PDB file of C-alpha atoms in Angstrom:
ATOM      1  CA  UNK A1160     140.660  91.903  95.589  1.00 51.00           C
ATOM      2  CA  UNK A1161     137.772  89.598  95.366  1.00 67.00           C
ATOM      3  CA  UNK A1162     137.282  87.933  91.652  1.00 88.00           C
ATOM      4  CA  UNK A1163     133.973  87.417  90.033  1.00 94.00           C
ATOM      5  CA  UNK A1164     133.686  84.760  87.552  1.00 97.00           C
ATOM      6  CA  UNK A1165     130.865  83.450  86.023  1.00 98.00           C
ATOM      7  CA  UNK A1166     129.707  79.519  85.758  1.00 98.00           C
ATOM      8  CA  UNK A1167     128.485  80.008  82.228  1.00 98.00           C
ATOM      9  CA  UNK A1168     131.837  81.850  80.725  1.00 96.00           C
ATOM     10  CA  UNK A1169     134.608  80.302  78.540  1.00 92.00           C
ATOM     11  CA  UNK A1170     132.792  77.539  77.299  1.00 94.00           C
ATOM     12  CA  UNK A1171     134.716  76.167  74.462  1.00 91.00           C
ATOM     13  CA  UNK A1172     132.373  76.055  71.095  1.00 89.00           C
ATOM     14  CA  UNK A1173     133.528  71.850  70.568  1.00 89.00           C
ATOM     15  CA  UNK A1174     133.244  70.064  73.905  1.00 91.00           C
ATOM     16  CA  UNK A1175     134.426  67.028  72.034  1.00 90.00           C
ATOM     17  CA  UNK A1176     134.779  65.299  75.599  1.00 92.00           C
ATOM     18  CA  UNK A1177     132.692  66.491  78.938  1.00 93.00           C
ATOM     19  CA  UNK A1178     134.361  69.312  80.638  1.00 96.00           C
ATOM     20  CA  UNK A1179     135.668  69.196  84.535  1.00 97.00           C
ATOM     21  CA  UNK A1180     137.625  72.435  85.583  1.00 97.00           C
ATOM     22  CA  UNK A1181     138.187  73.138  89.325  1.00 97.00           C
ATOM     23  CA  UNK A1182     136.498  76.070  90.511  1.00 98.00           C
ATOM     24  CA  UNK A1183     137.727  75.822  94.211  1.00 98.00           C
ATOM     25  CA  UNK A1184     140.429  73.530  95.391  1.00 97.00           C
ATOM     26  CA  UNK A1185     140.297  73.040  99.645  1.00 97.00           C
ATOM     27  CA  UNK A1186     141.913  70.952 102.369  1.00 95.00           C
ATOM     28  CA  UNK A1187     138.504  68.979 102.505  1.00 95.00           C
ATOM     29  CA  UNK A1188     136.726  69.676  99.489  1.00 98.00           C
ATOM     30  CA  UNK A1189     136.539  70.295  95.948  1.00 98.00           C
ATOM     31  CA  UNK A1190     134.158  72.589  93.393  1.00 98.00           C
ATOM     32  CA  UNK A1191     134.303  71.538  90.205  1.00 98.00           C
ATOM     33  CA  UNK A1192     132.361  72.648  86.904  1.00 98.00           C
ATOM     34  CA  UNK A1193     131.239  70.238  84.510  1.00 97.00           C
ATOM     35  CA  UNK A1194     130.004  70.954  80.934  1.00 97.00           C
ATOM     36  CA  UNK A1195     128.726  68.193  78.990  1.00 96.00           C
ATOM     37  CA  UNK A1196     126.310  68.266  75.816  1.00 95.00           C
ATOM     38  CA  UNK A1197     124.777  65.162  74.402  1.00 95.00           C
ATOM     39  CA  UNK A1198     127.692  62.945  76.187  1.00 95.00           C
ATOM     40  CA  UNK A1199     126.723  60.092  78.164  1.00 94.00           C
ATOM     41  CA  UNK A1200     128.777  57.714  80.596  1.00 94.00           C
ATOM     42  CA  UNK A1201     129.917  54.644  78.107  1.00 93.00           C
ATOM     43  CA  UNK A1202     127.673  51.473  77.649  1.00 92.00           C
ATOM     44  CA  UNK A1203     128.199  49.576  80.383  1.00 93.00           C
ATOM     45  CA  UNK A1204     129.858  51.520  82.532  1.00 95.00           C
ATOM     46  CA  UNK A1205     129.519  52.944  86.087  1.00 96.00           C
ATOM     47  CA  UNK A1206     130.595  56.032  88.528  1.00 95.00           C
ATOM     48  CA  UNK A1207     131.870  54.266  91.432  1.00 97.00           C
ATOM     49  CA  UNK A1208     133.754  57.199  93.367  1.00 96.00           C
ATOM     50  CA  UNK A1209     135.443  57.142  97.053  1.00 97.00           C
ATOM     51  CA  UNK A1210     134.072  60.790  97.331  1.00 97.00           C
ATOM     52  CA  UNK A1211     130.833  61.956  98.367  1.00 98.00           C
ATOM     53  CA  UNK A1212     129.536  64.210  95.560  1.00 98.00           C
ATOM     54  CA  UNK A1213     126.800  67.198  96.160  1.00 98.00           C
ATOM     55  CA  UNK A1214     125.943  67.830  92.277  1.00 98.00           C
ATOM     56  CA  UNK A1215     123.434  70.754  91.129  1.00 98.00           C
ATOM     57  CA  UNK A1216     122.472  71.201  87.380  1.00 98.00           C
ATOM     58  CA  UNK A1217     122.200  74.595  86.692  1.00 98.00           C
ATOM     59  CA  UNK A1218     121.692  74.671  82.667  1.00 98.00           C
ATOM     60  CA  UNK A1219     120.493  71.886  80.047  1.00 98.00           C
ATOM     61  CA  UNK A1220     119.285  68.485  81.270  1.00 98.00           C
ATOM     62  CA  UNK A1221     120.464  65.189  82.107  1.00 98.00           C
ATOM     63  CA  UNK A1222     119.250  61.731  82.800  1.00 98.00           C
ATOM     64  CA  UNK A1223     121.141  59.960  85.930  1.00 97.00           C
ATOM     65  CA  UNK A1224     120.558  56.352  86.780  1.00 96.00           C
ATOM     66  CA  UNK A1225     121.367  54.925  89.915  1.00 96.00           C
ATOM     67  CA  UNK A1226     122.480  51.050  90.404  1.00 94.00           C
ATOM     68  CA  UNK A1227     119.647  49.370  91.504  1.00 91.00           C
ATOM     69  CA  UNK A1228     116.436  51.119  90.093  1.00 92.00           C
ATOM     70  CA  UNK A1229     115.388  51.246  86.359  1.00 91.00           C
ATOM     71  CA  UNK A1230     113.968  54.630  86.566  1.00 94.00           C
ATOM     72  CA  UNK A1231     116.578  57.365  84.815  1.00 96.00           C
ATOM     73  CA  UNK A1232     116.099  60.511  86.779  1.00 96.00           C
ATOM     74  CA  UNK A1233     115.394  63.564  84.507  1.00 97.00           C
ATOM     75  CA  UNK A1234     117.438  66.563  86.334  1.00 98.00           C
ATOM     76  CA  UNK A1235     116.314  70.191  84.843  1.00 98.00           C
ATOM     77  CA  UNK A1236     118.110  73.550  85.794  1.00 98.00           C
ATOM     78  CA  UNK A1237     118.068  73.676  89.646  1.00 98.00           C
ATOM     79  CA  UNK A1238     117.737  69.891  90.277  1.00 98.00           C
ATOM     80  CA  UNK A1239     120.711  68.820  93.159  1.00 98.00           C
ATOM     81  CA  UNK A1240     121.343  65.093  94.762  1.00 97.00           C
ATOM     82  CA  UNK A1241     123.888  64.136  96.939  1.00 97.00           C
ATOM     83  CA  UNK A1242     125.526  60.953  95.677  1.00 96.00           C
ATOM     84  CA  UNK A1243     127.393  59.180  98.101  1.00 96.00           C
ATOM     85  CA  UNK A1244     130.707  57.581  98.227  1.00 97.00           C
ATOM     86  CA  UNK A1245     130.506  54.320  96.134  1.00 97.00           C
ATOM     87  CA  UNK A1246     126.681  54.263  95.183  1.00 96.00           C
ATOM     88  CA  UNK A1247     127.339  53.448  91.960  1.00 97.00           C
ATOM     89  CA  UNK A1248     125.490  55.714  88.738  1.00 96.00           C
ATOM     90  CA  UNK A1249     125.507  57.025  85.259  1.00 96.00           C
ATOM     91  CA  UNK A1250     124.822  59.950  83.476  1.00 97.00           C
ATOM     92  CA  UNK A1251     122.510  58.359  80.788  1.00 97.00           C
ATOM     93  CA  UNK A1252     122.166  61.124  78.511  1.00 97.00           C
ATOM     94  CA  UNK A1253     122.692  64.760  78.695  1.00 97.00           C
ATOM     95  CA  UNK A1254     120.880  67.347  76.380  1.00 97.00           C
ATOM     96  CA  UNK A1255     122.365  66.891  72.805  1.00 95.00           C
ATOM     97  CA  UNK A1256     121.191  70.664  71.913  1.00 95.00           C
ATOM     98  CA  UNK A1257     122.781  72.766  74.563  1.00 95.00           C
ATOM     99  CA  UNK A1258     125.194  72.716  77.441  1.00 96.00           C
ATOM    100  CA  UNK A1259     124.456  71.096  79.974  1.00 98.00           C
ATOM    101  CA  UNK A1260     126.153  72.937  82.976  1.00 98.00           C
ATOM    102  CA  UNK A1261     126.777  71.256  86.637  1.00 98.00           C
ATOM    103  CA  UNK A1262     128.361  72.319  89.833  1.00 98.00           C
ATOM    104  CA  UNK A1263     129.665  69.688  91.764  1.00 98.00           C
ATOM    105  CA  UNK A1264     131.136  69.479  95.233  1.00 98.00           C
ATOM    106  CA  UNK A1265     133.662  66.389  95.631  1.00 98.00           C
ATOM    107  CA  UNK A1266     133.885  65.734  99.675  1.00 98.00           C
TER     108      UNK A1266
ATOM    109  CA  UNK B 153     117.350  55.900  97.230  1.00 51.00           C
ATOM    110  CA  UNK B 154     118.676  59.257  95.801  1.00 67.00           C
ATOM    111  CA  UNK B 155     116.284  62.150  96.507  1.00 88.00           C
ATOM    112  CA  UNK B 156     116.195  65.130  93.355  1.00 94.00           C
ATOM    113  CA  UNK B 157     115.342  68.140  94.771  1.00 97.00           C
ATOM    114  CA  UNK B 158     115.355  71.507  93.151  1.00 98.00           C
ATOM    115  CA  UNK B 159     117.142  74.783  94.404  1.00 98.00           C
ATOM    116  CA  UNK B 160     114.331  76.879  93.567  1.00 98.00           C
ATOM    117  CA  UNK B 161     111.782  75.479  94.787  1.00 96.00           C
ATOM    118  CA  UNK B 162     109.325  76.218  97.815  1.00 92.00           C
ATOM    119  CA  UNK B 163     110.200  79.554  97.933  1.00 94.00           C
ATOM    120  CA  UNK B 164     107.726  81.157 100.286  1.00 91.00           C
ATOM    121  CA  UNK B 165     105.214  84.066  98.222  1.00 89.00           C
ATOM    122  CA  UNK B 166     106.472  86.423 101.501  1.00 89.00           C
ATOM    123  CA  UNK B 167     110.112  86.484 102.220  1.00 91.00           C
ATOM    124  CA  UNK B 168     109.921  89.595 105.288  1.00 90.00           C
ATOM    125  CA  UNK B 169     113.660  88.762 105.555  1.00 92.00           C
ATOM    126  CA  UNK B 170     115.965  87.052 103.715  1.00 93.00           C
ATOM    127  CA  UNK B 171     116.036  83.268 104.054  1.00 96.00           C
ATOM    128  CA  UNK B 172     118.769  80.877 104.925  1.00 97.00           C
ATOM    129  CA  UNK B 173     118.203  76.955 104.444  1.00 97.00           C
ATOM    130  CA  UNK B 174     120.030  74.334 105.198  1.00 97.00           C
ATOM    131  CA  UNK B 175     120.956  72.235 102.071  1.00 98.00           C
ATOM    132  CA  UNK B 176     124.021  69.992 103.309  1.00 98.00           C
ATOM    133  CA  UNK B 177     125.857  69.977 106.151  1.00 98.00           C
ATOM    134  CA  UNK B 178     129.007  68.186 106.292  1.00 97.00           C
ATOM    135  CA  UNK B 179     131.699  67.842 109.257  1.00 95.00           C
ATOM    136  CA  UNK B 180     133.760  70.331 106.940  1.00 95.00           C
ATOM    137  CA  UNK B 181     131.588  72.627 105.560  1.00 98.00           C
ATOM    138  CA  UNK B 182     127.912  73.639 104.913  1.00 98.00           C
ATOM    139  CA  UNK B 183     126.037  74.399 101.493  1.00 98.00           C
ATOM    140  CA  UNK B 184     122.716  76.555 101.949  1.00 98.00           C
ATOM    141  CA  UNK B 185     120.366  78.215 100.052  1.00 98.00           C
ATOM    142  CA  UNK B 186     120.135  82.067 100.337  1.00 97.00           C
ATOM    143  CA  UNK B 187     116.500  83.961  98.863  1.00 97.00           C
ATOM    144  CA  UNK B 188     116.420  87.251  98.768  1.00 96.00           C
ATOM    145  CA  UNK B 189     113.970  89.844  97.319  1.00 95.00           C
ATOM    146  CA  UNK B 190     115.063  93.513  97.834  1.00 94.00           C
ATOM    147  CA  UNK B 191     117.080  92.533 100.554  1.00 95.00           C
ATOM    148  CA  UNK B 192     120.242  94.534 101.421  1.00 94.00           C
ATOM    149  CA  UNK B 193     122.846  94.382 104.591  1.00 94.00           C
ATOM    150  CA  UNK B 194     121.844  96.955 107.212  1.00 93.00           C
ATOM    151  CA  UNK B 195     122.998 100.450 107.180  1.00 92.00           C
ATOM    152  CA  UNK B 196     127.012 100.197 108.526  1.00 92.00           C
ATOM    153  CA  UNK B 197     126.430  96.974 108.712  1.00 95.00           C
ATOM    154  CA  UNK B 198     129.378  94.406 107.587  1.00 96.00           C
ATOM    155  CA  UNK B 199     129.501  90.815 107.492  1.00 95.00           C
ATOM    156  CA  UNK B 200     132.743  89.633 109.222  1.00 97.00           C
ATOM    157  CA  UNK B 201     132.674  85.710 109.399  1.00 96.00           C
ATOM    158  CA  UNK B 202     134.931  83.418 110.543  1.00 97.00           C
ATOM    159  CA  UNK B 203     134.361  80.663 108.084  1.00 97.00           C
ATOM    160  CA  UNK B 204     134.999  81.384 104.399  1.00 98.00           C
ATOM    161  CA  UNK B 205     132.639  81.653 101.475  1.00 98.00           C
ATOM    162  CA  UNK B 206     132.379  80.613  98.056  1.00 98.00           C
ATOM    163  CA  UNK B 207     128.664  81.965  96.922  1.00 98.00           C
ATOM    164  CA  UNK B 208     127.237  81.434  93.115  1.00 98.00           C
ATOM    165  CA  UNK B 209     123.955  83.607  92.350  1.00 98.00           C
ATOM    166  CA  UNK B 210     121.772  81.565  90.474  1.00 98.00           C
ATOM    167  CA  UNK B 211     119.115  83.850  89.668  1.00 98.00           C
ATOM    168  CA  UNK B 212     118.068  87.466  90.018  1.00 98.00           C
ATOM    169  CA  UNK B 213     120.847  90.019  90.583  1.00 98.00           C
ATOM    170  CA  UNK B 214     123.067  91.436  93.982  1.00 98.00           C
ATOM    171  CA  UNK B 215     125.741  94.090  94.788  1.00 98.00           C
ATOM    172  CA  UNK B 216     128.275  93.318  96.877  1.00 97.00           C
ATOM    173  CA  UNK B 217     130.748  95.718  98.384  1.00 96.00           C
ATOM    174  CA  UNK B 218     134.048  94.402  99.888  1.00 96.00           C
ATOM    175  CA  UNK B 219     135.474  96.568 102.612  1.00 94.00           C
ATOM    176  CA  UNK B 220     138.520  98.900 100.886  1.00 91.00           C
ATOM    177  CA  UNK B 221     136.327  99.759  97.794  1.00 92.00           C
ATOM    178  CA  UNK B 222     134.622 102.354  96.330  1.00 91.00           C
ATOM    179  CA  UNK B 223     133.135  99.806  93.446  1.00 94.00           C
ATOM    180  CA  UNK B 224     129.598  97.580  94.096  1.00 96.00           C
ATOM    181  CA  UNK B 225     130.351  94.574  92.431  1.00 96.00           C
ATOM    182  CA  UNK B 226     127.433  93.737  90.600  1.00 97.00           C
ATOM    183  CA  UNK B 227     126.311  89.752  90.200  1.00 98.00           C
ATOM    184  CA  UNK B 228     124.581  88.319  87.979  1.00 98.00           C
ATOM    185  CA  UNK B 229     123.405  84.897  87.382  1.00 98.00           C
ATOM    186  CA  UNK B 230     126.259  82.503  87.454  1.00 98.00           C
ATOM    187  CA  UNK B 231     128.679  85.380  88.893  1.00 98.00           C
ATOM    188  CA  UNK B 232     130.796  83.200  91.657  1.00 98.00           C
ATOM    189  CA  UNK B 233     133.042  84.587  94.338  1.00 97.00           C
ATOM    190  CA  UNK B 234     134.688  83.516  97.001  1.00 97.00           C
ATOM    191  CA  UNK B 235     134.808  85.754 100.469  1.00 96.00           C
ATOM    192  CA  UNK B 236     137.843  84.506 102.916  1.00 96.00           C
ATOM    193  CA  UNK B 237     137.098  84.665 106.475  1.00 97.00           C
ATOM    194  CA  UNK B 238     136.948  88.293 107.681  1.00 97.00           C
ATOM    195  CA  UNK B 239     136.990  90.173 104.682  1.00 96.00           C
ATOM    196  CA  UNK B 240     134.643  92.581 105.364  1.00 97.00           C
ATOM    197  CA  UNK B 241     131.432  92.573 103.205  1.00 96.00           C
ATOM    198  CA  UNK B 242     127.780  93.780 102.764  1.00 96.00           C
ATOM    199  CA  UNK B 243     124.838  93.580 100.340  1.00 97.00           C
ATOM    200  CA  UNK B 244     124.072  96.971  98.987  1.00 97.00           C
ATOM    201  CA  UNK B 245     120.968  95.841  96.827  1.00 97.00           C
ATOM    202  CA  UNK B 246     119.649  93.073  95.333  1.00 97.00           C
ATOM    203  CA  UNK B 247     116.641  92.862  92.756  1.00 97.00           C
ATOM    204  CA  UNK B 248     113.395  93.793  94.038  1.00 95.00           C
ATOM    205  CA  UNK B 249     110.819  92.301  91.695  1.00 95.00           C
ATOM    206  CA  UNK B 250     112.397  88.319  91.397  1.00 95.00           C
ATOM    207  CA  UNK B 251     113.437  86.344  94.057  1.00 96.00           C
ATOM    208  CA  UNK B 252     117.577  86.033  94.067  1.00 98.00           C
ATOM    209  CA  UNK B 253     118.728  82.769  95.207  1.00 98.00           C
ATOM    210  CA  UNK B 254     122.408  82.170  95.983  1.00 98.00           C
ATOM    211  CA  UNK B 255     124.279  79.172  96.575  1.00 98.00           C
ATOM    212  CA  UNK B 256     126.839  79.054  99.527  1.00 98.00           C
ATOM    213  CA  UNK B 257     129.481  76.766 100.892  1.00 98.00           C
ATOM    214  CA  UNK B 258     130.272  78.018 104.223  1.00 98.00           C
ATOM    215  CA  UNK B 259     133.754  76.137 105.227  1.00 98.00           C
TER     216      UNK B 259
END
């Protein structure tokens, strides 16, 4: 039969590094979900992925910057970019206070 | 540049039937965004669809039924399933009074 699980369930109490579990694993795709709180990509350093990534926040907040701009984007519950293949970014900072809770489809 | 846009936004005051958007379409698979507001599947109505599903409710509240059961599955926000191609399923309810948004990869 059909399994419901839920995004928000199993969260360890110490996330002492961010989270990535795969939700769904398919021939072309991947869902993944990531739990962060208060972590933040390392000084200096850059996402530069050969994947496409579709990522939705869905709990918590997050600053992303993209190579290029000096604006940090603040993403709030619902927020979603696509991010594509080698456009390099950062998570700048992620809400120290609560989890922060993503979806993210790796294509 | 990277466009933010947020899943629950410009969601129409009417919804007369349930709405189906577009979010990202891929040569592999499609993400949309589902609103409903007392929605439900048609009397003997089923969904049997050739691509499969994996669906996350974000907000509000459904129940499914999956062909073979007696039970309505009842989702809540964050509840995640995935529906393989064919398997029979409808929507016996979902809330009334809040707008329920789902997000589905169709693949």
């Amino acid at each position: 039969m059909n399994h419901i699980r839920n995004i928000y369930s199993s969260i360890p109490v110490d996330i002492p590094k961010e989270l990535i579990q795969d939700v769904l694993i398919t021939g072309s795709f991947k869902i993944e979900r990531i739990v962060s709180k208060g972590h933040s990509s390392p000084e200096g350093f850059w996402y530069d992925q050969d994947q496409n990534e579709w990522v939705i926040l869905l709990k918590g907040g997050a600053g992303l910057l993209f190579e290029g701009t000096d604006d940090i984007l603040e993403l709030k519950p619902g927020d979603y970019v696509n991010i594509p293949a080698h456009l390099k970014h950062r998570v700048e900072w992620t809400d120290p206070d609560t989890e922060t809770v993503w979806v993210a489809v790796m294509y």
